[in-house]
CSV table of C-alpha atoms and ligand atoms in Angstrom, one decimal:
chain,number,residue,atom,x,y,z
A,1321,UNK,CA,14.7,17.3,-33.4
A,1322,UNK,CA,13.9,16.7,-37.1
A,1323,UNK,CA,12.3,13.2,-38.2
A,1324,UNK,CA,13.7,12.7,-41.2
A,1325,UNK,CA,11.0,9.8,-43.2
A,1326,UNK,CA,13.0,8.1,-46.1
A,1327,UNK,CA,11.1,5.7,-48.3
A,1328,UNK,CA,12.8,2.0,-48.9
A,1329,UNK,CA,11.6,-0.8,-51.1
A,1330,UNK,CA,12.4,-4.1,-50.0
A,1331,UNK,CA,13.7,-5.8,-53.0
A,1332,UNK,CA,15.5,-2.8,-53.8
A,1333,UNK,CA,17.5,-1.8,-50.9
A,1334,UNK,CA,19.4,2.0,-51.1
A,1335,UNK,CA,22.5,1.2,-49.7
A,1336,UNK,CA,23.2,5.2,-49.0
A,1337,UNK,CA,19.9,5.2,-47.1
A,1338,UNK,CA,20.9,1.9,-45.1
A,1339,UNK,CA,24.3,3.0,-44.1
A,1340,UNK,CA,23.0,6.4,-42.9
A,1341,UNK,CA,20.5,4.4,-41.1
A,1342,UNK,CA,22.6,2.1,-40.0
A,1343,UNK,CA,25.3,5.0,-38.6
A,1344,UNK,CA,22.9,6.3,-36.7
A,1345,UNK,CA,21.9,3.0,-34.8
A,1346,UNK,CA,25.4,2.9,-34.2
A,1347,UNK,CA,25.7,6.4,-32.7
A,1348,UNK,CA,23.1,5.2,-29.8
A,1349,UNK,CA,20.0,7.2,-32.3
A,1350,UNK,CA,16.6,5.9,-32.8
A,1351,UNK,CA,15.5,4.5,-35.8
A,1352,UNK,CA,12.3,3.3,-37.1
A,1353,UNK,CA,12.2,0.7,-39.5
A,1354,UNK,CA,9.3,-1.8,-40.7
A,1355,UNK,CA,9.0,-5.5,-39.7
A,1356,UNK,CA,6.6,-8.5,-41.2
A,1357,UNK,CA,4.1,-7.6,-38.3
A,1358,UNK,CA,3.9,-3.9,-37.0
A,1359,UNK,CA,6.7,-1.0,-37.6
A,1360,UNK,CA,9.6,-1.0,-34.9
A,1361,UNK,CA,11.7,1.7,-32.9
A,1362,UNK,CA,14.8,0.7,-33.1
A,1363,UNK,CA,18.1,1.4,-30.6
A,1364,UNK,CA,21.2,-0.4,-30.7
A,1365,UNK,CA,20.5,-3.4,-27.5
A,1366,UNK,CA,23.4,-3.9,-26.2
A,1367,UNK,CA,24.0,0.3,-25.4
A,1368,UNK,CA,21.9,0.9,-22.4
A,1369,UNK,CA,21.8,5.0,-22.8
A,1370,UNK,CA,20.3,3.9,-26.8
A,1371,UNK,CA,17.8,2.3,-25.0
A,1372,UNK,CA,16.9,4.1,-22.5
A,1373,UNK,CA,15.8,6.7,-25.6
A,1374,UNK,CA,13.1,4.1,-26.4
A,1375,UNK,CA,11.6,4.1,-23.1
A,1376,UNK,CA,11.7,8.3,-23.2
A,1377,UNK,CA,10.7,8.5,-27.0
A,1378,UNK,CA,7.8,6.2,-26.2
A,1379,UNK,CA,6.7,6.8,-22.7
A,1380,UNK,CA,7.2,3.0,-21.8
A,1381,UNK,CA,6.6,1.9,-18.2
A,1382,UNK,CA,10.4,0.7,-17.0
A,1383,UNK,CA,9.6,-2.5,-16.1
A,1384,UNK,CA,8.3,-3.4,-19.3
A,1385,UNK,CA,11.2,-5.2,-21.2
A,1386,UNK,CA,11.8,-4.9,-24.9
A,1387,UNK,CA,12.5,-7.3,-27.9
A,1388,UNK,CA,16.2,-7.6,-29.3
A,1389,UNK,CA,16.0,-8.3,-32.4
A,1390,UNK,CA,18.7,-10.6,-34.5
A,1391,UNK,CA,19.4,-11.4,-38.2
A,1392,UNK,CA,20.9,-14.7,-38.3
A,1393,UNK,CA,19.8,-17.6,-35.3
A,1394,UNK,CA,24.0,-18.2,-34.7
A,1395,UNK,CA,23.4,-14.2,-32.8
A,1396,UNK,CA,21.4,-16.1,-30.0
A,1397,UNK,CA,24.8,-18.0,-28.7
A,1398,UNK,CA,26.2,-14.8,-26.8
A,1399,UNK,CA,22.7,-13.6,-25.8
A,1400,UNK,CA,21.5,-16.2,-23.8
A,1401,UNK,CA,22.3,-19.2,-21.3
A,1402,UNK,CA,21.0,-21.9,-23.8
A,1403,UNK,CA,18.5,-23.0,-26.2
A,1404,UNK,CA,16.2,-25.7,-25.6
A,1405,UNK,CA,14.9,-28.4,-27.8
A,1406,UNK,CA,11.2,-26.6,-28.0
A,1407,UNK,CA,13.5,-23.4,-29.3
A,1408,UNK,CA,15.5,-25.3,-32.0
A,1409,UNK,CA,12.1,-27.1,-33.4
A,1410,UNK,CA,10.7,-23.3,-33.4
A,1411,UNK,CA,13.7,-21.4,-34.7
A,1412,UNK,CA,13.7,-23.9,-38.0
A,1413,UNK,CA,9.9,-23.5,-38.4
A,1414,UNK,CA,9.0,-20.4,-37.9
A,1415,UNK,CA,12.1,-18.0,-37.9
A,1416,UNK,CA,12.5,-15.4,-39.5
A,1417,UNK,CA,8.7,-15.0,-38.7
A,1418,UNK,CA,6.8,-13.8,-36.4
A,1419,UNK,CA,8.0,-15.9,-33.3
A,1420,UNK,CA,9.4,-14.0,-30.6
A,1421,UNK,CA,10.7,-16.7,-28.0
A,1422,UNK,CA,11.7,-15.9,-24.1
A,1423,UNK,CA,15.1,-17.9,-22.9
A,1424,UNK,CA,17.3,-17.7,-20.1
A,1425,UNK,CA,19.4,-14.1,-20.7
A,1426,UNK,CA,23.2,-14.7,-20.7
A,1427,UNK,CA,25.0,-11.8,-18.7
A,1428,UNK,CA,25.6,-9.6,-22.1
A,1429,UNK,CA,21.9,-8.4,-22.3
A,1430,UNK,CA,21.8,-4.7,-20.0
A,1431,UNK,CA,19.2,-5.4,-17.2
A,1432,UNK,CA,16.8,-1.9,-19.3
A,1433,UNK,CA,16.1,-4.9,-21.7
A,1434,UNK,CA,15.0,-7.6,-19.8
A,1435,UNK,CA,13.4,-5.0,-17.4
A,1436,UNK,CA,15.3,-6.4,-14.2
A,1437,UNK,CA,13.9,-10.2,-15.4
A,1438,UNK,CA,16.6,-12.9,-15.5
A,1439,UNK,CA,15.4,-13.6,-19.2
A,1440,UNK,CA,15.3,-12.3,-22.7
A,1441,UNK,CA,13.0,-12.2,-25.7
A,1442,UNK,CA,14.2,-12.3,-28.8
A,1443,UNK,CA,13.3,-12.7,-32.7
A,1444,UNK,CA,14.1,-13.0,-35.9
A,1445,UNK,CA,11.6,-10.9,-38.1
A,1446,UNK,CA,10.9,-11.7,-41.4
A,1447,UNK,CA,11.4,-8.6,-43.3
A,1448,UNK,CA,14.5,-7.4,-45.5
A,1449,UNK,CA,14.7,-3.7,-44.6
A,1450,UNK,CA,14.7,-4.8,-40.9
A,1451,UNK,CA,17.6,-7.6,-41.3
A,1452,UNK,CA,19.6,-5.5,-43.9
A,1453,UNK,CA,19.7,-3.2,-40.5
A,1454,UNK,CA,20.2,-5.1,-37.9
A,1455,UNK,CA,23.1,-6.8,-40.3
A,1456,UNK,CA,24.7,-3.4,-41.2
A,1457,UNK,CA,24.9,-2.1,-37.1
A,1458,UNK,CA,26.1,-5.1,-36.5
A,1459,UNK,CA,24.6,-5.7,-33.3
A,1460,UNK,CA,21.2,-7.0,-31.9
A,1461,UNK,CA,18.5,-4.2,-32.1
A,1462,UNK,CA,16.0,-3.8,-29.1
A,1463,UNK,CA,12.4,-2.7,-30.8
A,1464,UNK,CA,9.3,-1.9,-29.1
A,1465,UNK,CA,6.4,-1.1,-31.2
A,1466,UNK,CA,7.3,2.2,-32.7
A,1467,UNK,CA,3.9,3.9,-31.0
A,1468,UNK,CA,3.4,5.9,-27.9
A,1469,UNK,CA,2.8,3.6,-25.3
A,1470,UNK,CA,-1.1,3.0,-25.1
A,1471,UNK,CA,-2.0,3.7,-28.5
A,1472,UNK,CA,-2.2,1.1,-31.5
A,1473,UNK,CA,0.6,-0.5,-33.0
A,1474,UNK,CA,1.6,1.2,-36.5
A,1475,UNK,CA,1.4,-0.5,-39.5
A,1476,UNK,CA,2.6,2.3,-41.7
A,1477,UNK,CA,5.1,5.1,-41.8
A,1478,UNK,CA,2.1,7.7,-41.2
A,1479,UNK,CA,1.2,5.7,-38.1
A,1480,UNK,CA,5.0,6.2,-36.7
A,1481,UNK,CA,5.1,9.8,-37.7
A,1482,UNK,CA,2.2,11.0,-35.9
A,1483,UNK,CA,3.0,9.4,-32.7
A,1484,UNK,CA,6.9,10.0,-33.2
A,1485,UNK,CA,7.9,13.2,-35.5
A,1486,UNK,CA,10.3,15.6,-33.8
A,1487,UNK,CA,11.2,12.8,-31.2
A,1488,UNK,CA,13.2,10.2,-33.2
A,1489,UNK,CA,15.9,11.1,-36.2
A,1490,UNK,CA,14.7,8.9,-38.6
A,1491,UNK,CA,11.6,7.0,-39.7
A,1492,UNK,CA,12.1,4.4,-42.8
A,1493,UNK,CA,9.1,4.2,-44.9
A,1494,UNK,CA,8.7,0.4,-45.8
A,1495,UNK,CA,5.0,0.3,-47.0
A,1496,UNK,CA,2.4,-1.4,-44.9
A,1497,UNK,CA,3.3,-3.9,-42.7
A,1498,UNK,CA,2.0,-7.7,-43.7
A,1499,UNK,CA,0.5,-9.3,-40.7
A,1500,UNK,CA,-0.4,-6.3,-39.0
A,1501,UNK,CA,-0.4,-7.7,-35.5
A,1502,UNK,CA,2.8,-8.3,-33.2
A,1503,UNK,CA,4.6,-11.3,-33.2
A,1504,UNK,CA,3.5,-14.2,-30.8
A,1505,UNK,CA,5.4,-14.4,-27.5
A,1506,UNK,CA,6.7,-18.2,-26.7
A,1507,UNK,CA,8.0,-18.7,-23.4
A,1508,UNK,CA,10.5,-21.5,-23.3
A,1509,UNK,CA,11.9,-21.2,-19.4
A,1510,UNK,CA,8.9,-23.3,-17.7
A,1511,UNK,CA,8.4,-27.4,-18.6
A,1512,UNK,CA,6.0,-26.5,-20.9
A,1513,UNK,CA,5.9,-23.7,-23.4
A,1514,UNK,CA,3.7,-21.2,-22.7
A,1515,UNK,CA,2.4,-18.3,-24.8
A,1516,UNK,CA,2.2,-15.0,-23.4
A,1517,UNK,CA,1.1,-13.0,-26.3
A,1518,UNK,CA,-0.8,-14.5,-29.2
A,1519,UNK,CA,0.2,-13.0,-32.3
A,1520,UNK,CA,1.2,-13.8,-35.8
A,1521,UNK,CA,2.0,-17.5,-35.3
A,1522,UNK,CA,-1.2,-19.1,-34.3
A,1523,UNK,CA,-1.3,-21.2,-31.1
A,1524,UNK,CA,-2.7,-24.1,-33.4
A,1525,UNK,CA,0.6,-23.8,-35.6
A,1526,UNK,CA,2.4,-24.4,-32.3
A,1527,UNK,CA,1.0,-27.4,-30.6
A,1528,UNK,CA,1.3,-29.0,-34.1
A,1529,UNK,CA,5.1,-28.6,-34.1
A,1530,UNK,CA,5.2,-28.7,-29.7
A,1531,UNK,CA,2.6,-31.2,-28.8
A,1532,UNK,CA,1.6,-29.0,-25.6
A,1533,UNK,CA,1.4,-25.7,-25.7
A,1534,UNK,CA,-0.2,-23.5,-22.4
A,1535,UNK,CA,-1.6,-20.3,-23.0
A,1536,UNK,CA,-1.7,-17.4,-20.6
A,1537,UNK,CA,-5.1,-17.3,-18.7
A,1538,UNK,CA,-4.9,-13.7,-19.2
A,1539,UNK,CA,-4.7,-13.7,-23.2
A,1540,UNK,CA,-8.7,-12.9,-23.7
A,1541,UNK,CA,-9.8,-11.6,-20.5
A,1542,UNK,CA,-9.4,-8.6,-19.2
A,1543,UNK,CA,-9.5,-8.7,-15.9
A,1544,UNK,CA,-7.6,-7.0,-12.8
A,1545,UNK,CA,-7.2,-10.3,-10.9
A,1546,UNK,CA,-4.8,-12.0,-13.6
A,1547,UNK,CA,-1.5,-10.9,-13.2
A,1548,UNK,CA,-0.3,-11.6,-17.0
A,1549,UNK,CA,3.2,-13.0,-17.0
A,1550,UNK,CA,4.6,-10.7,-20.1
A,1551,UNK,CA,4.5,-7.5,-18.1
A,1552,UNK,CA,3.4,-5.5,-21.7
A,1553,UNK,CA,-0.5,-7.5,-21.1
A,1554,UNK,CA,-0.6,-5.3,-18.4
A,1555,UNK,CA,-0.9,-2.1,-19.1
A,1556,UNK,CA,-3.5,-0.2,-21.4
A,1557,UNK,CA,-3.3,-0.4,-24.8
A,1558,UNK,CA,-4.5,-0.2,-28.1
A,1559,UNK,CA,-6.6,2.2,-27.0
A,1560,UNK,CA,-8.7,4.8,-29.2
A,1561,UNK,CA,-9.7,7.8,-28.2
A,1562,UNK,CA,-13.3,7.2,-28.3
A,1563,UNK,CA,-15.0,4.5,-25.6
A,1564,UNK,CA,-15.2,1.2,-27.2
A,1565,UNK,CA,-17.5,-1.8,-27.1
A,1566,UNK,CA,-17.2,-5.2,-28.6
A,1567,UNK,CA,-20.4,-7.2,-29.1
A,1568,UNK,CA,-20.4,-11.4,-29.0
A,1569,UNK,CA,-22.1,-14.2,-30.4
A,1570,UNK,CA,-24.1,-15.4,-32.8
A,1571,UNK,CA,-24.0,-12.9,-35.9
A,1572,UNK,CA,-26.8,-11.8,-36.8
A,1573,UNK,CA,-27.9,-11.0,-33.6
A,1574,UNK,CA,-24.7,-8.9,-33.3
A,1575,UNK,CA,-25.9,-6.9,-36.3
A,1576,UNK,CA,-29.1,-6.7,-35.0
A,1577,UNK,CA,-27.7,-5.1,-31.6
A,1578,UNK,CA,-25.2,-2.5,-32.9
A,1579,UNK,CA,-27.9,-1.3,-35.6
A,1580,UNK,CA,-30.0,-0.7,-32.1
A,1581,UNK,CA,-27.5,0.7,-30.3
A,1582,UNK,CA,-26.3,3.0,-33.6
A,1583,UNK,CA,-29.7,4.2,-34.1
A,1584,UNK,CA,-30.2,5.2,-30.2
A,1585,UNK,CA,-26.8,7.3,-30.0
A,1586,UNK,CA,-27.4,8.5,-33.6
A,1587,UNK,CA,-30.5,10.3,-32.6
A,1588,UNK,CA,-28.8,12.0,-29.8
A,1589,UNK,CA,-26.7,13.2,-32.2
A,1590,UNK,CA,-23.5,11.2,-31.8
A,1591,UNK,CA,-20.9,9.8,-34.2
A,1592,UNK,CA,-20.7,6.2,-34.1
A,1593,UNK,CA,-17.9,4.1,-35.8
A,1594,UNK,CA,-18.4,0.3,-35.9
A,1595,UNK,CA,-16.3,-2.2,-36.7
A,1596,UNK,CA,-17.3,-4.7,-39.2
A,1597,UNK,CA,-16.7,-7.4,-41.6
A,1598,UNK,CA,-16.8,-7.4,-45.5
A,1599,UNK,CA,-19.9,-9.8,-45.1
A,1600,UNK,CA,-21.9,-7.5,-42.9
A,1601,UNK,CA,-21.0,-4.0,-44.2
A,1602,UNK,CA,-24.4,-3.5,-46.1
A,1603,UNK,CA,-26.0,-4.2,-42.8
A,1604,UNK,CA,-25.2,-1.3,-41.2
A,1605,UNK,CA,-26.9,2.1,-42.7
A,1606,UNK,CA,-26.0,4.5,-40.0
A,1607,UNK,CA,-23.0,5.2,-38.4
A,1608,UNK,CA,-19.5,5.3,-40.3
A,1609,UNK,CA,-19.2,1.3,-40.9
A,1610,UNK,CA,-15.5,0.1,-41.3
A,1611,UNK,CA,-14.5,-3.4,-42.8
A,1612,UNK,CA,-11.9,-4.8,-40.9
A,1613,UNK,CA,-11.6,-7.8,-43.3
A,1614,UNK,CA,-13.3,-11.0,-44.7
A,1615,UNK,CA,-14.4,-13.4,-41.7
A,1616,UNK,CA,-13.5,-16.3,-43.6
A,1617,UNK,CA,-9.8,-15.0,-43.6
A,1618,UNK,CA,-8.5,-14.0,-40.5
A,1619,UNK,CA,-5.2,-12.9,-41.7
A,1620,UNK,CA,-7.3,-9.8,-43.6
A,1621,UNK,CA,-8.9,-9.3,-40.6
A,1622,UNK,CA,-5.5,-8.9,-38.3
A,1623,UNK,CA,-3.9,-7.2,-41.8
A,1624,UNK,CA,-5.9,-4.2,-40.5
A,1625,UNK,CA,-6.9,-4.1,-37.0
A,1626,UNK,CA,-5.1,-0.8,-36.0
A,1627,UNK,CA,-5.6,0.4,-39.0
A,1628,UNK,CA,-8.9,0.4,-38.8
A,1629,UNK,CA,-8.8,2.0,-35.3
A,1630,UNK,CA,-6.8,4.9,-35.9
A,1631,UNK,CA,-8.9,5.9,-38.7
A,1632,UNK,CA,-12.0,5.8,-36.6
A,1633,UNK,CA,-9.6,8.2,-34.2
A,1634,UNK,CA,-8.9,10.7,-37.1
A,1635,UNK,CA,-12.8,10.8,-37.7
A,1636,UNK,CA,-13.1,11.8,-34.3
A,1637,UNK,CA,-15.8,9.2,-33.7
A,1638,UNK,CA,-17.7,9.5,-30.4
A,1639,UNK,CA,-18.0,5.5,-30.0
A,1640,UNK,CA,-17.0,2.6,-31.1
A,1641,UNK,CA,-19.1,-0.2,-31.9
A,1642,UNK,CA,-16.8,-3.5,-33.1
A,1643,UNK,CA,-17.9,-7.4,-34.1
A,1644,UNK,CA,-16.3,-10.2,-32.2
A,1645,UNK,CA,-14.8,-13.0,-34.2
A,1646,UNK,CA,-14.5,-16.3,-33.8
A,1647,UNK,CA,-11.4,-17.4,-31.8
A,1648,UNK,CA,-9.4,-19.7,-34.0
A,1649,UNK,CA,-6.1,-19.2,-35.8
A,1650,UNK,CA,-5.6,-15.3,-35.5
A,1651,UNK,CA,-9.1,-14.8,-34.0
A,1652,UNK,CA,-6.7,-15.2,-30.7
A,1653,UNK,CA,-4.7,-12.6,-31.7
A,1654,UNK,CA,-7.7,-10.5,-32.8
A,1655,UNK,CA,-9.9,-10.7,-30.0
A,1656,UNK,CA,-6.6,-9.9,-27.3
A,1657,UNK,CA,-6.2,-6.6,-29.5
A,1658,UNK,CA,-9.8,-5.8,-29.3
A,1659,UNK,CA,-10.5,-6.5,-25.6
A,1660,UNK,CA,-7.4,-4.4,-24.6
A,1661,UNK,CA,-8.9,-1.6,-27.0
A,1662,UNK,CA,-12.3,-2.2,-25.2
A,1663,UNK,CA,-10.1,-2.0,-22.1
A,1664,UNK,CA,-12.8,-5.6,-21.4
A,1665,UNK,CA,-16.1,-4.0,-22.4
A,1666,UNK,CA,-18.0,-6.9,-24.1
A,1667,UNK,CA,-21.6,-6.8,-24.4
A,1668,UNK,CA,-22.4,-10.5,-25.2
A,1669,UNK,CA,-26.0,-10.8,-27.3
A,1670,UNK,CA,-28.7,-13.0,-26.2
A,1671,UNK,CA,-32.4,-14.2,-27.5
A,1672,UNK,CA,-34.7,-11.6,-27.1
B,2835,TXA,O1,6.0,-8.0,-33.6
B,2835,TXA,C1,6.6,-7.5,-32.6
B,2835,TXA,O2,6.9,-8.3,-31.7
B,2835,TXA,C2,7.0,-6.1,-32.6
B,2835,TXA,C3,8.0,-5.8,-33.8
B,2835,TXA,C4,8.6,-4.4,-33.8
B,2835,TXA,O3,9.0,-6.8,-33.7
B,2835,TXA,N1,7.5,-5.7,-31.4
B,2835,TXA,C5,6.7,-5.6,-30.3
B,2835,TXA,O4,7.4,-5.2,-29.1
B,2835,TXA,O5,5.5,-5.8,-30.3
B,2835,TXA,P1,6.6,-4.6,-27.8
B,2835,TXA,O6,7.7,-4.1,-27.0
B,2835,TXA,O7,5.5,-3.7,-28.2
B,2835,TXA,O8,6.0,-5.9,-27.2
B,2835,TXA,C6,6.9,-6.8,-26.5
B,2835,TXA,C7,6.1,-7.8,-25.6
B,2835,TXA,C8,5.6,-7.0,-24.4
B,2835,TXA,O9,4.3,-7.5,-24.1
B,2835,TXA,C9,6.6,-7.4,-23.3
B,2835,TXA,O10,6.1,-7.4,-22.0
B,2835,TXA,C10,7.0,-8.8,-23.8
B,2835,TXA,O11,7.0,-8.8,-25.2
B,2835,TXA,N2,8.3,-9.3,-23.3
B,2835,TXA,C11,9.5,-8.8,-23.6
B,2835,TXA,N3,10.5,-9.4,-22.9
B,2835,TXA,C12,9.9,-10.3,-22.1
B,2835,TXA,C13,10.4,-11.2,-21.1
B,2835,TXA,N4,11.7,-11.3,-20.9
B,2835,TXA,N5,9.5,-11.9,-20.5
B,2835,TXA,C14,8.2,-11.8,-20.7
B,2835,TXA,N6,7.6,-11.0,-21.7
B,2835,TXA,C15,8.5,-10.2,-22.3
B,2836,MG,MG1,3.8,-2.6,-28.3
């Protein structure tokens, strides 16, 4: 199959381009399509066969349900059983945003969404490429992450096409994604909300318009124990090619320890990527050093995460070498991506 890549602005939507995309969501195709937080693959959710092209076209585990995705909060009445209180408050604040929330399903939703669960997730992104779409098919639109399972969520066009050209029709080229992390999973079924996946809402943001808010014990810890209660936590991810270790605690001795570390693999003739900050960059004289962002702003930091990955894959590092951060606001966020990455290997630094 041909992947055809079209380029859309968002303030300046072809309407040729959307129609063509819109026929072919329609038609039970794939498309790809950018959101506020990481680039989509979209199928038309309420056609099981559509879907089931996702899970192929990816190489999803089954039992890993998928996101619909809506344009207008009046969608959610036929999708599921109801909405509590917690949902309303959220849906006002944060929608369209980067809130996906988990209700009760209603019996519309094909069991290949909710993976054989009795509930659903569903958002509203903030984005106008991906609500001109979802508006035009005229239908909810079920959208993993548009990467191969396993592998970093894109945040550009590029991103989709290497892990997706010749196995999806089309690919729309919306720029770089803003937040550059997924969107926060909020389950509302139990008493109390729960999050299951931090993400571009921050847990703080949350209990401010909630009161309580649980998180999922397995959010930063990789452990086999912890059964995670979104099935997606599961399984690997994020995952670059080279092994990956992220070191903890007090900075400088963090700079002091991969500059060790750099210097022992260097002279046995390894390539060594780390991942740093904009504050410790000139630190770090060996190796191929890679800012993630600014420490004092998170948000830079989350902007370009996988980014920052996948170009330490195309330089066909041997190692990875990456600073913590510090777990507020999206530090949450941050530190899940990079432990899943790590697949858990954290080397925390201590006084010599
Ligand atoms: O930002 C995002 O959320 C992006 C964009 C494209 O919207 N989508 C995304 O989808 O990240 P995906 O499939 O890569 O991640 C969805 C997560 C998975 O961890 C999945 O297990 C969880 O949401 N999930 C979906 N339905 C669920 C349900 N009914 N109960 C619990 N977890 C659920
Ligand atoms: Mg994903």
């Amino acid at each position: 199959m041909k992947t055809e890549i079209l380029l859309l602005e968002e303030d300046k939507i072809d309407r040729d381009i959307m129609k063509k995309a819109s026929n072919l969501i329609k038609a039970g195709e794939l498309v790809a399509f950018p959101t506020e937080t990481v680039y989509g693959l979209g199928a038309d959710g309420l056609n099981t066969e559509a879907v089931s092209k996702i899970f192929k076209a990816k190489g999803r585990p089954s039992d890993n349900p998928l996101i619909l995705h809506i344009a207008d909060p009046e969608q959610l009445e036929d999708l599921v059983e109801e909405v509590p209180e917690a949902g309303r408050k959220c849906i006002e604040k944060f929608w369209p945003g980067a809130l996906t929330l988990i209700f009760k399903k209603s019996r519309i939703v094909p069991d290949i969404i909710s993976a054989g669960l009795d509930t659903v997730a569903i958002r509203m992104p903030d984005n106008k490429i991906a609500l001109e779409l979802i508006k035009e098919s005229n239908r909810p639109i079920a959208a993993p992450s548009a990467n191969t399972s396993g592998k970093p969520s894109p945040t550009k066009a590029e991103h989709v096409k290497l892990d997706m050209d010749g196995k999806i029709p089309m690919i729309i080229d919306g720029g770089s994604t803003g937040i550059g992390l997924e969107s926060t999973v909020l389950d509302l079924t139990e008493s109390i909300p729960m999050v299951l996946r931090p993400g571009g809402v921050t847990v703080e943001e949350l209990r401010e318009l909630l009161g309580n808010v649980e998180t999922d014990s397995s959010i930063t810890e990789v452990d086999s124990d912890l059964i995670p209660k979104s099935p997606g936590q599961k399984y690997k991810h994020y995952a670059p090619k080279a092994e990956m270790f992220i070191y903890d605690g007090e900075i400088e001795k963090i700079i002091h320890s991969i500059r060790e570390e750099t210097k022992i693999h260097f002279e046995n003739g390894k390539k060594v990527g780390i991942m740093c900050t904009d504050q410790t960059k000139e630190f770090y004289k060996q190796g191929i050093s890679i800012s993630m962002g600014n420490r004092d702003d998170k948000s830079s930091i989350g902007h370009n995460l996988f980014n920052t990955i996948r170009r330490l894959d195309e330089l066909d590092v041997d190692i990875i070498l990456a600073e913590s951060v510090s777990m507020e606001d999206m530090g949450i966020a941050i530190m899940n991506r990079m432990l899943k990455a790590a697949d858990g290997k954290i080397i925390r630094v201590k006084e010599e």
